[in-house]
mmCIF file of C-alpha atoms in Angstrom:
data_model
loop_
_atom_site.group_PDB
_atom_site.id
_atom_site.type_symbol
_atom_site.label_atom_id
_atom_site.label_comp_id
_atom_site.label_asym_id
_atom_site.label_seq_id
_atom_site.Cartn_x
_atom_site.Cartn_y
_atom_site.Cartn_z
ATOM 1 C CA MET A 12 -12.806 -4.837 -0.600
ATOM 2 C CA ASN A 13 -13.338 -8.044 1.378
ATOM 3 C CA HIS A 14 -10.867 -9.528 3.855
ATOM 4 C CA SER A 15 -9.774 -12.403 1.606
ATOM 5 C CA THR A 16 -8.905 -10.038 -1.242
ATOM 6 C CA THR A 17 -6.902 -7.812 1.090
ATOM 7 C CA THR A 18 -5.069 -10.832 2.469
ATOM 8 C CA GLY A 19 -4.383 -12.116 -1.039
ATOM 9 C CA MET A 20 -2.927 -8.781 -2.133
ATOM 10 C CA THR A 21 -0.757 -8.589 0.959
ATOM 11 C CA ARG A 22 0.596 -12.068 0.283
ATOM 12 C CA ALA A 23 1.220 -11.204 -3.370
ATOM 13 C CA GLU A 24 3.146 -8.084 -2.371
ATOM 14 C CA ALA A 25 5.250 -10.125 0.054
ATOM 15 C CA ILE A 26 6.034 -12.677 -2.648
ATOM 16 C CA ALA A 27 6.841 -9.866 -5.089
ATOM 17 C CA ALA A 28 9.307 -8.458 -2.555
ATOM 18 C CA ARG A 29 11.005 -11.853 -2.180
ATOM 19 C CA LEU A 30 11.280 -12.285 -5.934
ATOM 20 C CA ARG A 31 12.593 -8.740 -6.316
ATOM 21 C CA GLU A 32 15.358 -9.375 -3.800
ATOM 22 C CA THR A 33 16.224 -12.660 -5.506
ATOM 23 C CA ILE A 34 16.617 -10.817 -8.807
ATOM 24 C CA LEU A 35 18.803 -8.161 -7.177
ATOM 25 C CA SER A 36 20.999 -10.774 -5.499
ATOM 26 C CA GLY A 37 21.533 -12.633 -8.781
ATOM 27 C CA GLY A 38 19.331 -15.604 -7.904
ATOM 28 C CA PHE A 39 17.400 -14.973 -11.106
ATOM 29 C CA VAL A 40 19.444 -13.718 -14.037
ATOM 30 C CA SER A 41 18.575 -11.425 -16.918
ATOM 31 C CA GLY A 42 16.422 -13.222 -19.464
ATOM 32 C CA GLU A 43 15.535 -16.107 -17.132
ATOM 33 C CA ARG A 44 11.977 -17.387 -17.316
ATOM 34 C CA LEU A 45 9.973 -17.279 -14.082
ATOM 35 C CA VAL A 46 7.619 -20.252 -14.135
ATOM 36 C CA GLU A 47 4.521 -19.732 -12.004
ATOM 37 C CA ILE A 48 3.984 -23.331 -10.916
ATOM 38 C CA LYS A 49 7.633 -23.845 -9.939
ATOM 39 C CA LEU A 50 7.699 -20.605 -7.974
ATOM 40 C CA ALA A 51 4.432 -21.500 -6.249
ATOM 41 C CA GLN A 52 5.871 -24.849 -5.165
ATOM 42 C CA ALA A 53 9.154 -23.335 -4.013
ATOM 43 C CA LEU A 54 7.449 -20.551 -2.065
ATOM 44 C CA THR A 55 4.553 -22.722 -0.823
ATOM 45 C CA VAL A 56 1.872 -20.339 -2.065
ATOM 46 C CA SER A 57 -0.857 -20.622 -4.666
ATOM 47 C CA GLN A 58 -0.176 -20.140 -8.351
ATOM 48 C CA ASN A 59 -2.647 -17.244 -8.336
ATOM 49 C CA THR A 60 -0.566 -15.500 -5.672
ATOM 50 C CA VAL A 61 2.576 -15.926 -7.773
ATOM 51 C CA ARG A 62 0.723 -14.613 -10.824
ATOM 52 C CA ASP A 63 -0.340 -11.507 -8.879
ATOM 53 C CA ALA A 64 3.219 -11.048 -7.606
ATOM 54 C CA LEU A 65 4.633 -11.257 -11.121
ATOM 55 C CA ARG A 66 2.073 -8.711 -12.271
ATOM 56 C CA ILE A 67 3.354 -6.332 -9.589
ATOM 57 C CA LEU A 68 6.943 -6.854 -10.759
ATOM 58 C CA GLU A 69 5.886 -6.288 -14.358
ATOM 59 C CA GLN A 70 4.292 -2.967 -13.429
ATOM 60 C CA GLU A 71 7.483 -1.967 -11.597
ATOM 61 C CA GLY A 72 9.658 -2.844 -14.608
ATOM 62 C CA TRP A 73 11.512 -5.843 -13.181
ATOM 63 C CA VAL A 74 10.055 -8.467 -15.523
ATOM 64 C CA VAL A 75 8.409 -8.623 -18.936
ATOM 65 C CA LYS A 76 5.540 -10.839 -20.046
ATOM 66 C CA ASN A 77 5.686 -12.389 -23.513
ATOM 67 C CA PRO A 78 2.330 -13.679 -24.794
ATOM 68 C CA ARG A 79 2.204 -17.501 -24.869
ATOM 69 C CA ARG A 80 5.847 -17.660 -23.734
ATOM 70 C CA GLY A 81 5.689 -16.592 -20.104
ATOM 71 C CA VAL A 82 7.326 -14.077 -17.779
ATOM 72 C CA TYR A 83 11.042 -13.299 -17.951
ATOM 73 C CA VAL A 84 13.472 -11.189 -15.936
ATOM 74 C CA ARG A 85 13.940 -8.026 -17.973
ATOM 75 C CA THR A 86 16.961 -7.926 -20.272
ATOM 76 C CA LEU A 87 18.673 -4.594 -20.816
ATOM 77 C CA ASN A 88 21.341 -4.083 -23.468
ATOM 78 C CA THR A 89 23.708 -1.159 -24.020
ATOM 79 C CA ALA A 90 21.181 0.726 -26.142
ATOM 80 C CA ASP A 91 18.529 0.249 -23.452
ATOM 81 C CA ALA A 92 20.915 1.552 -20.794
ATOM 82 C CA THR A 93 21.707 4.645 -22.872
ATOM 83 C CA GLU A 94 18.018 5.344 -23.442
ATOM 84 C CA LEU A 95 17.253 4.743 -19.769
ATOM 85 C CA CYS A 96 19.871 7.253 -18.619
ATOM 86 C CA ALA A 97 18.589 9.851 -21.090
ATOM 87 C CA LEU A 98 15.023 9.410 -19.852
ATOM 88 C CA ILE A 99 16.083 9.709 -16.231
ATOM 89 C CA ALA A 100 18.084 12.860 -16.945
ATOM 90 C CA SER A 101 15.038 14.484 -18.540
ATOM 91 C CA VAL A 102 12.478 13.432 -15.951
ATOM 92 C CA GLU A 103 14.711 14.127 -12.959
ATOM 93 C CA THR A 104 15.429 17.637 -14.225
ATOM 94 C CA LEU A 105 11.700 18.329 -13.913
ATOM 95 C CA ALA A 106 11.511 16.548 -10.578
ATOM 96 C CA LEU A 107 14.345 18.600 -9.091
ATOM 97 C CA THR A 108 12.853 21.844 -10.358
ATOM 98 C CA TRP A 109 9.472 21.048 -8.834
ATOM 99 C CA ALA A 110 10.926 19.642 -5.605
ATOM 100 C CA LEU A 111 12.955 22.803 -4.985
ATOM 101 C CA GLU A 112 10.124 25.250 -5.650
ATOM 102 C CA GLN A 113 9.433 25.351 -1.918
ATOM 103 C CA PRO A 114 12.222 25.255 0.717
ATOM 104 C CA ASP A 115 11.987 21.982 2.626
ATOM 105 C CA LYS A 116 14.465 21.389 5.453
ATOM 106 C CA ALA A 117 13.016 17.953 6.162
ATOM 107 C CA LEU A 118 13.648 16.857 2.570
ATOM 108 C CA ARG A 119 17.229 18.091 2.672
ATOM 109 C CA ALA A 120 17.835 16.325 5.975
ATOM 110 C CA GLU A 121 16.449 13.070 4.577
ATOM 111 C CA LEU A 122 18.575 13.326 1.441
ATOM 112 C CA ARG A 123 21.653 14.044 3.532
ATOM 113 C CA GLY A 124 20.855 11.017 5.684
ATOM 114 C CA LEU A 125 20.671 8.772 2.623
ATOM 115 C CA LEU A 126 24.104 9.987 1.480
ATOM 116 C CA THR A 127 25.557 9.384 4.938
ATOM 117 C CA ALA A 128 24.115 5.859 4.913
ATOM 118 C CA ALA A 129 25.582 5.264 1.434
ATOM 119 C CA SER A 130 29.030 6.370 2.612
ATOM 120 C CA LYS A 131 28.863 4.121 5.676
ATOM 121 C CA ALA A 132 27.793 1.137 3.559
ATOM 122 C CA ALA A 133 30.620 1.773 1.095
ATOM 123 C CA SER A 134 33.152 1.990 3.937
ATOM 124 C CA ALA A 135 31.805 -1.301 5.315
ATOM 125 C CA GLY A 136 32.338 -3.029 1.974
ATOM 126 C CA GLN A 137 28.624 -3.210 1.132
ATOM 127 C CA PRO A 138 28.389 -1.796 -2.406
ATOM 128 C CA GLN A 139 24.868 -3.066 -3.065
ATOM 129 C CA GLU A 140 23.561 -1.393 0.084
ATOM 130 C CA ALA A 141 25.409 1.825 -0.796
ATOM 131 C CA PHE A 142 23.913 1.836 -4.297
ATOM 132 C CA LYS A 143 20.454 1.157 -2.850
ATOM 133 C CA ARG A 144 20.798 4.261 -0.665
ATOM 134 C CA LEU A 145 21.864 6.366 -3.649
ATOM 135 C CA ILE A 146 18.829 5.169 -5.598
ATOM 136 C CA GLY A 147 16.735 6.068 -2.552
ATOM 137 C CA PHE A 148 18.198 9.579 -2.792
ATOM 138 C CA HIS A 149 16.800 9.985 -6.306
ATOM 139 C CA MET A 150 13.502 8.332 -5.467
ATOM 140 C CA ARG A 151 13.007 10.765 -2.587
ATOM 141 C CA ILE A 152 13.472 13.685 -4.973
ATOM 142 C CA GLY A 153 10.779 12.181 -7.182
ATOM 143 C CA ILE A 154 8.390 11.827 -4.264
ATOM 144 C CA ALA A 155 8.970 15.468 -3.369
ATOM 145 C CA SER A 156 8.035 16.639 -6.863
ATOM 146 C CA LYS A 157 4.717 15.389 -8.309
ATOM 147 C CA PRO A 158 2.886 12.042 -8.011
ATOM 148 C CA LEU A 159 3.041 10.995 -11.667
ATOM 149 C CA THR A 160 6.679 12.031 -11.908
ATOM 150 C CA ALA A 161 7.452 9.935 -8.836
ATOM 151 C CA GLU A 162 5.795 6.896 -10.444
ATOM 152 C CA VAL A 163 7.769 7.311 -13.655
ATOM 153 C CA LEU A 164 11.059 7.720 -11.796
ATOM 154 C CA GLU A 165 10.362 4.674 -9.633
ATOM 155 C CA THR A 166 9.967 2.477 -12.726
ATOM 156 C CA LEU A 167 13.078 3.933 -14.359
ATOM 157 C CA TYR A 168 15.198 3.534 -11.229
ATOM 158 C CA ASN A 169 13.997 -0.031 -10.717
ATOM 159 C CA GLN A 170 15.607 -0.774 -14.072
ATOM 160 C CA ILE A 171 18.771 1.036 -12.996
ATOM 161 C CA ARG A 172 18.862 -1.229 -9.929
ATOM 162 C CA LEU A 173 18.487 -4.217 -12.241
ATOM 163 C CA LEU A 174 21.371 -2.971 -14.386
ATOM 164 C CA GLU A 175 23.521 -2.523 -11.297
ATOM 165 C CA ALA A 176 22.705 -6.054 -10.104
ATOM 166 C CA LEU A 177 23.809 -7.417 -13.487
ATOM 167 C CA ARG A 178 26.973 -5.325 -13.325
ATOM 168 C CA GLN A 179 27.802 -6.514 -9.830
ATOM 169 C CA ALA A 180 27.362 -10.132 -10.900
ATOM 170 C CA ARG A 181 29.690 -9.726 -13.880
ATOM 171 C CA ALA A 182 32.232 -7.176 -12.664
ATOM 172 C CA PRO A 183 31.765 -5.782 -9.142
ATOM 173 C CA ARG A 184 32.136 -2.029 -8.885
ATOM 174 C CA ALA A 185 35.557 -1.063 -7.513
ATOM 175 C CA ALA A 186 35.702 0.916 -4.273
ATOM 176 C CA HIS A 187 37.070 4.030 -5.991
ATOM 177 C CA GLU A 188 34.254 3.925 -8.569
ATOM 178 C CA LEU A 189 31.646 3.763 -5.838
ATOM 179 C CA GLN A 190 33.318 6.621 -3.964
ATOM 180 C CA ARG A 191 33.328 8.724 -7.131
ATOM 181 C CA LEU A 192 29.599 8.066 -7.468
ATOM 182 C CA ILE A 193 29.000 9.112 -3.877
ATOM 183 C CA ASP A 194 31.095 12.258 -4.401
ATOM 184 C CA SER A 195 28.961 13.222 -7.402
ATOM 185 C CA HIS A 196 25.869 12.916 -5.211
ATOM 186 C CA GLU A 197 27.516 15.115 -2.592
ATOM 187 C CA ALA A 198 27.859 17.763 -5.306
ATOM 188 C CA ILE A 199 24.161 17.377 -6.123
ATOM 189 C CA MET A 200 23.366 17.770 -2.427
ATOM 190 C CA GLU A 201 25.387 20.974 -2.206
ATOM 191 C CA ALA A 202 23.392 22.440 -5.102
ATOM 192 C CA ILE A 203 20.121 21.341 -3.499
ATOM 193 C CA ASP A 204 21.180 22.969 -0.215
ATOM 194 C CA VAL A 205 21.328 26.348 -1.933
ATOM 195 C CA GLY A 206 18.187 25.681 -4.019
ATOM 196 C CA ASP A 207 20.028 25.632 -7.344
ATOM 197 C CA ALA A 208 18.134 23.064 -9.462
ATOM 198 C CA ASP A 209 20.134 23.887 -12.606
ATOM 199 C CA ALA A 210 23.463 23.179 -10.894
ATOM 200 C CA ALA A 211 22.063 19.998 -9.319
ATOM 201 C CA CYS A 212 21.015 18.703 -12.732
ATOM 202 C CA GLN A 213 24.479 19.352 -14.173
ATOM 203 C CA CYS A 214 26.346 17.392 -11.459
#
């Protein structure tokens, strides 16, 4: 791979990260069209770079491309959310089982650290940061299982993050709801600590 291609990909990834954060912060709303030329002008990059960035976001599940109509921020309805949660439950059951096949103190310490960070963010009145840490908890389990499983979970949890961003924009999660969510993850952590994948999946 030549230097210009590497540089182009790096720039595209950086632009993808900026667009991703804009989506999460509500700067782009569900169903909104992302116009390449306008984004290129706003971000002072080439249209090709924006196109590559949007392709990255499409692969990650943040946007969808409609032929001859353009690229749009993904829209998720109630049925989609139900299906998404069912898929995650199934895939994460496998991920937990595989991740806990071998005792891993480093993994447990990292998961515990993510929960501690989530609790601190919640106490500081930063619900989005707390939720991000909880998603990181699940993503780390995926990484500890198998490569393809980790890829699938990453795409699924990206859509969960999108759902949460939409929820926060419409009706911010109350402090007690967030604490209940953190408590449920503490229960998962307790099951992981004793290597009980079945109990962890039921929490």
